[in-house]
Coordinates of C-alpha atoms in Angstrom, one line a residue:
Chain A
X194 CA -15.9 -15.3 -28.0
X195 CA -16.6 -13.2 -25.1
X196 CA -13.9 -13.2 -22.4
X197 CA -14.1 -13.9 -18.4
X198 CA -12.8 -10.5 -16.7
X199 CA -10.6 -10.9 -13.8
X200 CA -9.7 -8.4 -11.1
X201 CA -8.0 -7.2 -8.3
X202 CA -6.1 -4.8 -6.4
X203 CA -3.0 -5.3 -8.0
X204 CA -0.8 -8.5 -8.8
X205 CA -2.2 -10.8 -5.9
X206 CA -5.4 -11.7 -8.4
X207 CA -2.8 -13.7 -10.8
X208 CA -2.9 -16.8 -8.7
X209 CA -6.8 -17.0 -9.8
X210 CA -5.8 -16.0 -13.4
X211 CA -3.4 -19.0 -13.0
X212 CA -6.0 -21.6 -11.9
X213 CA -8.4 -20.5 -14.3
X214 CA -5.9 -20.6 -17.3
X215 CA -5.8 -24.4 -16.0
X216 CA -8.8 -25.6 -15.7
X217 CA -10.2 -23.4 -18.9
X218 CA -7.7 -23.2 -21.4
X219 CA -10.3 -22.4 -24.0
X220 CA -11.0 -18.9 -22.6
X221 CA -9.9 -15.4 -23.3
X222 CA -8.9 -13.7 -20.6
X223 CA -9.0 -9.8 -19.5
X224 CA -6.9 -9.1 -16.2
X225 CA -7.3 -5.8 -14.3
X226 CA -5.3 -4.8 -11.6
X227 CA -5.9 -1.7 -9.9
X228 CA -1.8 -0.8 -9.0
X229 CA -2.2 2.8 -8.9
X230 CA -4.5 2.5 -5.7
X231 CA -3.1 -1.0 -4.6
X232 CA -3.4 -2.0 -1.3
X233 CA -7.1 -2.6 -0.7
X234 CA -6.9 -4.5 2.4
X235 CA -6.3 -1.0 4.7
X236 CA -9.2 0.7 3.6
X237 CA -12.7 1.3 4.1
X238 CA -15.7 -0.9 2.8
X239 CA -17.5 2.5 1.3
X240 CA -13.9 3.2 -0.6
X241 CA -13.6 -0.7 -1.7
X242 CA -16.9 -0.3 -2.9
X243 CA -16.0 2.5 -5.1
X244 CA -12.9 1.3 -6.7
X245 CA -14.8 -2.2 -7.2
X246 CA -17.8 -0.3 -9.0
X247 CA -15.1 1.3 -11.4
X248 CA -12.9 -1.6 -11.9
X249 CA -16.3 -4.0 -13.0
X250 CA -17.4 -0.9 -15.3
X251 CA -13.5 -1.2 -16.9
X252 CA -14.0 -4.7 -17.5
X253 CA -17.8 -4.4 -18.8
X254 CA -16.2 -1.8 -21.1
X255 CA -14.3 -4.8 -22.4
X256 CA -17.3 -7.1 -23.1
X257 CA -16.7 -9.4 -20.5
X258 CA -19.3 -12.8 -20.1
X259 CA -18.5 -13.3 -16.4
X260 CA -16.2 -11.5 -13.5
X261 CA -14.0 -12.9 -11.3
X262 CA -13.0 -10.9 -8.3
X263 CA -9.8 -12.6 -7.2
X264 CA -9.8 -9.9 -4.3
X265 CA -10.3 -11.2 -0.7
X266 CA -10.9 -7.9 0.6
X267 CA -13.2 -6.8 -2.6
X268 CA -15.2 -10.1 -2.1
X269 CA -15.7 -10.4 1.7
X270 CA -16.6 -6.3 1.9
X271 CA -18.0 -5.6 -1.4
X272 CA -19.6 -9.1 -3.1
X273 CA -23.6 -8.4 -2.0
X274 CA -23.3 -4.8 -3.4
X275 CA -21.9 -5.3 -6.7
X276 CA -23.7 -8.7 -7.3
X277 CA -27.0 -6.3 -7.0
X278 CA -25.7 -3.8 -9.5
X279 CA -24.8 -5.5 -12.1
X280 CA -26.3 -8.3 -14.4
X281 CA -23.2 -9.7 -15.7
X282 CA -22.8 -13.0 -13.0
X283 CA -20.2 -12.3 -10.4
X284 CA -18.0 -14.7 -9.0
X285 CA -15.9 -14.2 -5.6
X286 CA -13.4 -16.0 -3.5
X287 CA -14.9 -16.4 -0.3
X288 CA -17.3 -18.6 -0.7
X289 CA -15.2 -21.4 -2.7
X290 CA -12.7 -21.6 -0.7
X291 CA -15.6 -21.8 2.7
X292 CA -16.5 -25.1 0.7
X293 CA -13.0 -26.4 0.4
X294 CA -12.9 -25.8 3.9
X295 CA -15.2 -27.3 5.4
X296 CA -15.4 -30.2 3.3
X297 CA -11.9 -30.6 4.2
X298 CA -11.8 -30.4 8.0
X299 CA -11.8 -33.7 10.1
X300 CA -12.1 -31.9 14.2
X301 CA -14.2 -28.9 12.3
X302 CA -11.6 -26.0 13.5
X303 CA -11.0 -23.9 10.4
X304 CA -8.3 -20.9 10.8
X305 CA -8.8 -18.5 8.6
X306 CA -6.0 -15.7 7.6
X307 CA -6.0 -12.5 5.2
X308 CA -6.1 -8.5 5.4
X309 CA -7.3 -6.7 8.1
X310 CA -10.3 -5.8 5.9
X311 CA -11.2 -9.5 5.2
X312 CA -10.6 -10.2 8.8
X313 CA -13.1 -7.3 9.9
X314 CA -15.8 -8.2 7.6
X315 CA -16.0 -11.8 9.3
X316 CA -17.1 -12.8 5.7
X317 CA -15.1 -16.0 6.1
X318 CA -16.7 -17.0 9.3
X319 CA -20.2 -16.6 8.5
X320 CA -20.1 -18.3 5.5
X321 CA -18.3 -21.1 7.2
X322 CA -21.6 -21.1 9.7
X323 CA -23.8 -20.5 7.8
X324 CA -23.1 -24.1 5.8
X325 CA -22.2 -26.3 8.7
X326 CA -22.8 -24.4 12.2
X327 CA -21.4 -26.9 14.3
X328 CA -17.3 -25.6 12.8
X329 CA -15.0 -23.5 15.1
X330 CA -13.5 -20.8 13.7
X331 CA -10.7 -18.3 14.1
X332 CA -9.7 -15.4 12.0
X333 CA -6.6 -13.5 11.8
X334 CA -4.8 -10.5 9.9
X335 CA -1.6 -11.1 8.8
X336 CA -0.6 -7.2 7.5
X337 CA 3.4 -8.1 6.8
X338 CA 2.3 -10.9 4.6
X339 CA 1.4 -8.7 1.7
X340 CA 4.4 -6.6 1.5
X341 CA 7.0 -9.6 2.0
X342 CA 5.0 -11.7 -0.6
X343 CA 5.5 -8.2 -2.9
X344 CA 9.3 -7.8 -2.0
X345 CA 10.1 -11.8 -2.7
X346 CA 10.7 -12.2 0.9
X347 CA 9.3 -15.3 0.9
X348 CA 11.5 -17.3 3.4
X349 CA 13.9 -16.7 6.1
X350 CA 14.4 -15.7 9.8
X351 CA 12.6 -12.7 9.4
X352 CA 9.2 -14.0 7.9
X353 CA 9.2 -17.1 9.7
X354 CA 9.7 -15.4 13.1
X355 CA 6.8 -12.9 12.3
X356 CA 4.6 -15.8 10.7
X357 CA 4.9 -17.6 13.8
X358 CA 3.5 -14.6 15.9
X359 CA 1.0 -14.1 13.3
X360 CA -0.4 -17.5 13.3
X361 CA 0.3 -18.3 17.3
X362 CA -3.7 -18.3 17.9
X363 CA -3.9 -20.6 15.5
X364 CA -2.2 -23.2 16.5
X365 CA -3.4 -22.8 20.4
X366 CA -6.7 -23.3 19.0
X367 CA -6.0 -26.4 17.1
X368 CA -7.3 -26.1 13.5
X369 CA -6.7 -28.5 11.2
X370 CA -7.7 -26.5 7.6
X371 CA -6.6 -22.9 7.2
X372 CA -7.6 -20.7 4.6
X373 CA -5.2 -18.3 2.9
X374 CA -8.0 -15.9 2.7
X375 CA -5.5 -13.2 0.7
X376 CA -4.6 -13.8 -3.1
X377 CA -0.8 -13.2 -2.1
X378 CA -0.6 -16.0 0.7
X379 CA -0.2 -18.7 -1.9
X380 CA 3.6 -17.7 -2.2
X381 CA 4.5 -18.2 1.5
X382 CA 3.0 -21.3 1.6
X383 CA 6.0 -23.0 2.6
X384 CA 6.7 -20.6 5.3
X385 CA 3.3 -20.9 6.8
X386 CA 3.2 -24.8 6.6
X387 CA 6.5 -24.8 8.3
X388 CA 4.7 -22.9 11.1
X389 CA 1.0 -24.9 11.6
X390 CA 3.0 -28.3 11.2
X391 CA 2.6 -30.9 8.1
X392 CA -0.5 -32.2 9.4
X393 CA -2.4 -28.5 8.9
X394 CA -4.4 -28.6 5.1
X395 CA -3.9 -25.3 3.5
X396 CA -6.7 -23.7 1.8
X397 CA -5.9 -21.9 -1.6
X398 CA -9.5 -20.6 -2.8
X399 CA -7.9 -20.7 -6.7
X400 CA -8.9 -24.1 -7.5
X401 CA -12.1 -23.6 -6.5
X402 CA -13.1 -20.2 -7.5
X403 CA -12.0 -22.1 -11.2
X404 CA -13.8 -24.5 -11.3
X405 CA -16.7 -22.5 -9.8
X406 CA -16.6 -20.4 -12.8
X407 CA -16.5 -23.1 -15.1
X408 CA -19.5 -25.0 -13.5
X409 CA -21.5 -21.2 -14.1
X410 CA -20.3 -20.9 -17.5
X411 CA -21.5 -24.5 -18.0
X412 CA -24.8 -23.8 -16.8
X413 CA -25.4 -20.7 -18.6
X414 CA -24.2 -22.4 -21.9
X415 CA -21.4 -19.7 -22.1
X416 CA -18.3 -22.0 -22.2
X417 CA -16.0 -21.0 -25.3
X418 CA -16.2 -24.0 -28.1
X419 CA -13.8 -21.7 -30.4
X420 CA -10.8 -23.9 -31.7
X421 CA -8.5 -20.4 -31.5
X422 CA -5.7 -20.0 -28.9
X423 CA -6.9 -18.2 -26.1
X424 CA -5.9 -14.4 -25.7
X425 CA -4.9 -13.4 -21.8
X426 CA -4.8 -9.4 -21.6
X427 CA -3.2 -7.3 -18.6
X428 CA -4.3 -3.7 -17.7
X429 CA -3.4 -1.8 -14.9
X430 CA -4.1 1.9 -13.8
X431 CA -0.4 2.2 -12.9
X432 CA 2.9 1.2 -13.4
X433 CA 2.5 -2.0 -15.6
X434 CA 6.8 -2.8 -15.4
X435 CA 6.4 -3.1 -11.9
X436 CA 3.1 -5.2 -12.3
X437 CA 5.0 -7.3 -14.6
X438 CA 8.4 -7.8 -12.8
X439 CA 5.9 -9.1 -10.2
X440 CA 3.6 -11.4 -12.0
X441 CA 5.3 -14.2 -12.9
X442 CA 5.6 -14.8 -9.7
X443 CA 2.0 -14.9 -8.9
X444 CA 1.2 -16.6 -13.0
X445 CA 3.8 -19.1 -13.0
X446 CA 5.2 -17.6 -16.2
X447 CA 5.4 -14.1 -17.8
X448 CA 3.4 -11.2 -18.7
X449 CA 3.6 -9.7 -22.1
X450 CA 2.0 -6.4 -22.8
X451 CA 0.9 -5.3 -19.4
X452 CA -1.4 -1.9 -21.0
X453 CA -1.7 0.8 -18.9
X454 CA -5.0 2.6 -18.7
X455 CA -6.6 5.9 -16.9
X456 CA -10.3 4.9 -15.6
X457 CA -9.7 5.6 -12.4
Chain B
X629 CA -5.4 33.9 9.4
X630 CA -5.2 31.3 6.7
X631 CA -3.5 28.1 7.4
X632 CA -0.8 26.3 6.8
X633 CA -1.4 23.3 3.8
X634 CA 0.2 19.8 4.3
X635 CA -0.2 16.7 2.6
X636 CA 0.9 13.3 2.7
X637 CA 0.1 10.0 1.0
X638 CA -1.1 9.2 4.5
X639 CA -0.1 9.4 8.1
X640 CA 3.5 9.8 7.5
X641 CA 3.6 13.5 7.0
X642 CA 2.7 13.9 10.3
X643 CA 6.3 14.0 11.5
X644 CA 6.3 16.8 9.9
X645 CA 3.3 18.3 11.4
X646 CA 4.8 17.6 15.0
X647 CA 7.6 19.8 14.0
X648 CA 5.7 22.6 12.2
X649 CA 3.5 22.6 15.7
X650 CA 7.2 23.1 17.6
X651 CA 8.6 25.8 16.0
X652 CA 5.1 27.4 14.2
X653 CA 3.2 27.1 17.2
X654 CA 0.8 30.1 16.2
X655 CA -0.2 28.6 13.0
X656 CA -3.3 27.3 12.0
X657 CA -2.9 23.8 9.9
X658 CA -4.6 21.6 7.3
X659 CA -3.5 17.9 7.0
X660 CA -4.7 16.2 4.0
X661 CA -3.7 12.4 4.1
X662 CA -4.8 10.4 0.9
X663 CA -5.3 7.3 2.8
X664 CA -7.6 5.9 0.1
X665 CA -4.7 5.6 -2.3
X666 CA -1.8 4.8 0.2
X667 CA 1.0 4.2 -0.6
X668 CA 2.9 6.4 -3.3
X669 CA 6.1 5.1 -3.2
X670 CA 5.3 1.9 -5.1
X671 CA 3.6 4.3 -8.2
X672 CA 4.5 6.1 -11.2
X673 CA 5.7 9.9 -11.4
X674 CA 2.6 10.3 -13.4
X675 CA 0.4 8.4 -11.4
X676 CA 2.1 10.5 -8.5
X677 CA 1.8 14.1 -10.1
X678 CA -2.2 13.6 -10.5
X679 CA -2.8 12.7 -7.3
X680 CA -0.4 15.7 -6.0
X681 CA -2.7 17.9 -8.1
X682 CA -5.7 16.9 -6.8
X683 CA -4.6 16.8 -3.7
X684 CA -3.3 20.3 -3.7
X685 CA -6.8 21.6 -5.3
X686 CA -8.1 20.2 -2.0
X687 CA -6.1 22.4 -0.1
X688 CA -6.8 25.2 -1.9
X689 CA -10.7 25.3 -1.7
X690 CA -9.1 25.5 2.3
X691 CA -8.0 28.6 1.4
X692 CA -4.0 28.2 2.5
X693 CA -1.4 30.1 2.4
X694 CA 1.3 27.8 1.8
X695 CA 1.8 24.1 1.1
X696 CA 4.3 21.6 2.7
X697 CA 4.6 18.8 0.9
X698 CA 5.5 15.9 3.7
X699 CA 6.2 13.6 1.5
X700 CA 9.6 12.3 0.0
X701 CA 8.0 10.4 -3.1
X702 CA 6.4 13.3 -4.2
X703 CA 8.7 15.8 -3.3
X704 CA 11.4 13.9 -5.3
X705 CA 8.8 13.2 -8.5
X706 CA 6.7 15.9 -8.5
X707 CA 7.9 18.8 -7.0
X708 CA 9.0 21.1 -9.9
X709 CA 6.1 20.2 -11.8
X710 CA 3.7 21.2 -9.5
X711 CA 5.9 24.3 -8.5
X712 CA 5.0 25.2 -11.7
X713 CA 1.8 25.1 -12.5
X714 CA 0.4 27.0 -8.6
X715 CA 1.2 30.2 -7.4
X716 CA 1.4 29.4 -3.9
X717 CA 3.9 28.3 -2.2
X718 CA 5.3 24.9 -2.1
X719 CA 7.8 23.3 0.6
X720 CA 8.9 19.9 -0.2
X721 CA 11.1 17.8 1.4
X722 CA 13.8 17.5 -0.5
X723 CA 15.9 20.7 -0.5
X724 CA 15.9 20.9 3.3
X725 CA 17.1 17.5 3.8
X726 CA 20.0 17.5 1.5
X727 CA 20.8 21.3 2.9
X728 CA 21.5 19.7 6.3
X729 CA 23.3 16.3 5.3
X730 CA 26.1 18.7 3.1
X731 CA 26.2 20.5 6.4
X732 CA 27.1 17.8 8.5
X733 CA 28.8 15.4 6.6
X734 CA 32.8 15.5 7.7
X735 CA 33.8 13.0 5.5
X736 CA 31.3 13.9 2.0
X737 CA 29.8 10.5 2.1
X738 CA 26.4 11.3 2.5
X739 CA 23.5 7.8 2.5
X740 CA 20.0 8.0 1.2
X741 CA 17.3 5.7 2.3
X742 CA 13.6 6.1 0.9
X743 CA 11.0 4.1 -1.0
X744 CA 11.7 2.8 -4.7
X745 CA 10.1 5.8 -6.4
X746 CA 12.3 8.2 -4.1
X747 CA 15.3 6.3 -4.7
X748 CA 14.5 5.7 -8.3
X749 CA 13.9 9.3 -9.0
X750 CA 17.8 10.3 -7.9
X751 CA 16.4 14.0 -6.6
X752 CA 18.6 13.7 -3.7
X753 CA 21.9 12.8 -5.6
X754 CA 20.9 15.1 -7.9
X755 CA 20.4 18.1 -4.9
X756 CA 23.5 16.9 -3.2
X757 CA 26.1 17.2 -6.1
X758 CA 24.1 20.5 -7.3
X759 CA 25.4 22.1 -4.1
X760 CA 28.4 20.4 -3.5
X761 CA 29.8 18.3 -6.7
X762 CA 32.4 16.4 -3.9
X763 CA 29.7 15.0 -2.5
X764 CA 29.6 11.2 -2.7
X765 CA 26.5 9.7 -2.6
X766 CA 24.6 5.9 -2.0
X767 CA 21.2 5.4 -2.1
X768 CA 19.0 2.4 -1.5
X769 CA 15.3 1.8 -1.3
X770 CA 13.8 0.0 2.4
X771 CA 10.4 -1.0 0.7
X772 CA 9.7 -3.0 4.1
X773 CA 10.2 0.0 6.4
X774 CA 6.5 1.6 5.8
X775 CA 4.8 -1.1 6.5
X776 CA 6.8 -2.3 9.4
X777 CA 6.4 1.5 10.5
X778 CA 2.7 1.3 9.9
X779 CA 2.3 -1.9 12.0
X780 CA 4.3 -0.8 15.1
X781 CA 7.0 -3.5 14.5
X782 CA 9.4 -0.9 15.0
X783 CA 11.8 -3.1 17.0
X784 CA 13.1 -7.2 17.4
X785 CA 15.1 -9.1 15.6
X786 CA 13.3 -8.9 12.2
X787 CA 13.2 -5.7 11.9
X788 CA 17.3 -5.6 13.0
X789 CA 17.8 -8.7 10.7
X790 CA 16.1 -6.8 7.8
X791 CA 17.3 -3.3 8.4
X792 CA 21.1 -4.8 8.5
X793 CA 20.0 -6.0 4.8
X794 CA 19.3 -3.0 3.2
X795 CA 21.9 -1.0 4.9
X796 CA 24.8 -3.0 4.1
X797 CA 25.5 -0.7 1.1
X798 CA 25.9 2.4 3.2
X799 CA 28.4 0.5 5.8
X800 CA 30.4 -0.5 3.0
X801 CA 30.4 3.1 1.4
X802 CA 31.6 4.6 4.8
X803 CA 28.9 6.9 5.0
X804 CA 28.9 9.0 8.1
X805 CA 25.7 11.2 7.2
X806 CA 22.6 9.2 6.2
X807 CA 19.2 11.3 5.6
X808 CA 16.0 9.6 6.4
X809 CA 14.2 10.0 2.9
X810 CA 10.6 8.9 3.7
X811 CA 8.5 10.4 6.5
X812 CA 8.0 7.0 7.8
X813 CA 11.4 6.0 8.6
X814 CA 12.0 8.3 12.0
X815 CA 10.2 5.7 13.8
X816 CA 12.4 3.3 13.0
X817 CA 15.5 5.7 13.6
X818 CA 16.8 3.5 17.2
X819 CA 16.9 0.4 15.0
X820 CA 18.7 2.3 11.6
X821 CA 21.2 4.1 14.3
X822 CA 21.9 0.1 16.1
X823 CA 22.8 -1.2 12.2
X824 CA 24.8 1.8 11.4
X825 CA 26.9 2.4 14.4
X826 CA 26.9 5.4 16.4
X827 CA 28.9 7.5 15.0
X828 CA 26.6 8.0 11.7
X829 CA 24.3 11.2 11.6
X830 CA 21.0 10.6 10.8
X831 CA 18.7 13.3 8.7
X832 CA 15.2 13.3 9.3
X833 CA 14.2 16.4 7.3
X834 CA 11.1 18.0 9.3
X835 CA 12.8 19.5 11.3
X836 CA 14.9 22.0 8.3
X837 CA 11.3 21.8 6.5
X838 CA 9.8 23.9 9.5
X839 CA 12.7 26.3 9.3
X840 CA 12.2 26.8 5.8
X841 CA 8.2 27.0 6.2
X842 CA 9.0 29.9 8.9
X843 CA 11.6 31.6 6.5
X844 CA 8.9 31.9 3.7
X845 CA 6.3 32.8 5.6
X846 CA 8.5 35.6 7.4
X847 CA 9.8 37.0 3.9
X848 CA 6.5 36.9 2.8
X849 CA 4.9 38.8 5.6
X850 CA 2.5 36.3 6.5
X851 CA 3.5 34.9 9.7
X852 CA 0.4 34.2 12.0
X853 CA 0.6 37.4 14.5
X854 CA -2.9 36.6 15.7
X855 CA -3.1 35.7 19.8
X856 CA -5.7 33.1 19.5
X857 CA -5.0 29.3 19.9
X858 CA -3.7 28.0 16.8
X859 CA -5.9 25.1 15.3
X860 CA -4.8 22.0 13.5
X861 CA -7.9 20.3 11.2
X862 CA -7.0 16.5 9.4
X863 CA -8.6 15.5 6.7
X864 CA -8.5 11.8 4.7
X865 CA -9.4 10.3 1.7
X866 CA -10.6 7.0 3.6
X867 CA -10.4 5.7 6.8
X868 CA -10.1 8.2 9.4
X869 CA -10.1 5.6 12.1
X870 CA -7.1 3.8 11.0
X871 CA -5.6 7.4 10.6
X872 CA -6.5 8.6 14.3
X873 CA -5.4 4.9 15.3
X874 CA -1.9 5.4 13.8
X875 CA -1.7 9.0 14.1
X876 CA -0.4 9.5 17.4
X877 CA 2.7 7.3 16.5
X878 CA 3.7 10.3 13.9
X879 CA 2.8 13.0 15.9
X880 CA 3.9 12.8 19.6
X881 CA 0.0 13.2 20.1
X882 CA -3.8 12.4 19.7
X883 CA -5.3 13.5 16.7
X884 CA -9.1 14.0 17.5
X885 CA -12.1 14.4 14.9
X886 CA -10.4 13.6 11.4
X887 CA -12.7 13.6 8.6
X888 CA -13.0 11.7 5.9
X889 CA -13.7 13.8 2.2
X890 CA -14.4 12.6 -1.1
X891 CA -12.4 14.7 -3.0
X892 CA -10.7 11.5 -5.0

């Protein structure tokens, strides 16, 4: 049976992967993470663009059934292009986690944090107003994140005292749902709760980009009914040691087999 | 006259633009930064060597003369690979560096501080010993320092907190030399110097890289003896306005009118 394709920028994407392998146990997987171009969130929309274009024609290679972007930046930049390329359907993060958001809001001011490219693209924000105009919301890039999510740094002085500079506008502007609009936040959670306060509901788009994808494979009568274990493949343009030192981490258990291939 | 070639990953070989400009200040130059697949330091050697190449064939079609390679990844991965297959001639970083740390060591304990693929590679240990086996050498990789370079946090107690992390080892070694192994890290030099005591020397090698640039170019005949005012072109991969944004950080000064090309 035809497997869902999965990809980001490098490791970050693995959080989804984990969600999915949840909620959909049945289905093959086929990861790609673009490591040897890794980090997306600095660069341009037109050079997003590109690397998206090759990365879905890697997976398409692969006889995927449905794609997963688990890429903030890719899908707040990127979605409306590549969703009018290409016929396979398209799935991104922005706009489940905009649902989870504003369904869970009680005083309707949503903080919203990732890249500087996802923060730029004020994806996030018009989503959020264009389903329910009457929210508030605030946006901003947290750079340092993604390297000290990368180096383990997940706790301590050091990222709490930058989290709480990062997040200062936050809390002046008293949200009460933020979304950790970055496929890497997921791992400082605790840090970043520590900061907004207990009473602050933090927004990880995983669960519902899964069971998005479950509800369109549903529909389109493409759900797996095979009685085989599922198959989970990793591919990477670079460095797959690195990519799997890193991503259990992100999976919540190892990587075997990380392949390494030269599409881009 | 034809120029002078440099590339970098991305903005960080401009430190060693500001010092060509001092002591070359007839020459034309050509930056190349390949901002669309920033950073290196995380990649492969292979993944690191095609880039080079490409990026070198860039410089080429520029029509240069020579070609400084201001970067300490690819200098320690890729240098005598790429020495090989061009006839022009390459600078790297390397060799210049770990000329002036054996110089002014008193005590042979000599630090090294770069990203994980400089570190990993072992070219400066290697360069050290090769020109003087009493050398003793440590070396550890500051993954953090780029980005905290890149985001201006180049001061506070994170930073300090962090830095006193990964420079324990060299406290503990003794070292009284310690070369700056990645472009990036001068910025951070008033912070490395507070966790290392004043008393170390610290080796930030663009300033031996000019003097080699000038001693090839003089040997070869090739020195710029025109009168007219030198001029300095940038080019990117992606971004130029991040570039131009961060540039004048690296190089003392504005960078105006970088251009973005396509070449990867």
């Amino acid at each position: 049976m035809k497997p869902i394709g999965v990809f980001d920028s490098g490791v970050g994407g693995l959080t989804v992967v984990k969600e999915l392998i949840r909620q959909l146990p049945g289905e093959n997987i086929v990861y790609f993470g673009d490591t040897a171009r890794v980090p997306y969130g600095i660069k341009s929309k037109e050079t997003v663009i590109r690397f998206s274009i090759e990365n879905i024609l890697f997976l398409l290679e692969q006889d995927v059934k449905l794609i997963c972007v688990a890429c903030n930046t890719v899908s707040s930049v990127a979605l409306p292009i590549i969703k009018s390329h290409f016929r396979v359907p398209i799935v991104g993060v922005i706009t489940p986690g905009v649902r989870e958001a504003v369904y869970a809001t009680q005083n309707k001011r949503i903080g919203v944090i990732g890249t500087r490219g996802t923060v730029k693209s004020n994806a996030y924000e018009k989503q959020i107003k264009q389903l329910d105009p009457s929210m508030k919301v605030v946006s901003v890039a947290c750079p340092l994140f993604v390297p000290f999510a990368e180096e383990g740094l997940l706790e301590g002085g050091e990222v709490l005292s930058i989290a709480r500079k990062y997040l200062k506008p936050l809390n002046k502007f008293g949200v009460d749902t933020v979304i950790l609009g970055c496929t890497h936040y997921p791992l400082l959670k605790p840090v970043i709760k520590k900061v907004l306060g207990k009473d602050v509901t933090l927004i990880d788009s995983a669960k519902q980009v899964a069971i998005e994808v479950k509800r369109i494979l549903a529909t389109e009568g493409l759900l797996n009914t095979d009685r085989k274990k599922a198959s989970h493949k990793f591919y990477v343009s670079d460095n797959p040691e690195w990519f799997t030192g890193l991503a259990a981490r992100f999976l919540g258990a190892p990587v075997s087999g990380a392949r390494k291939i030269n599409n881009v």
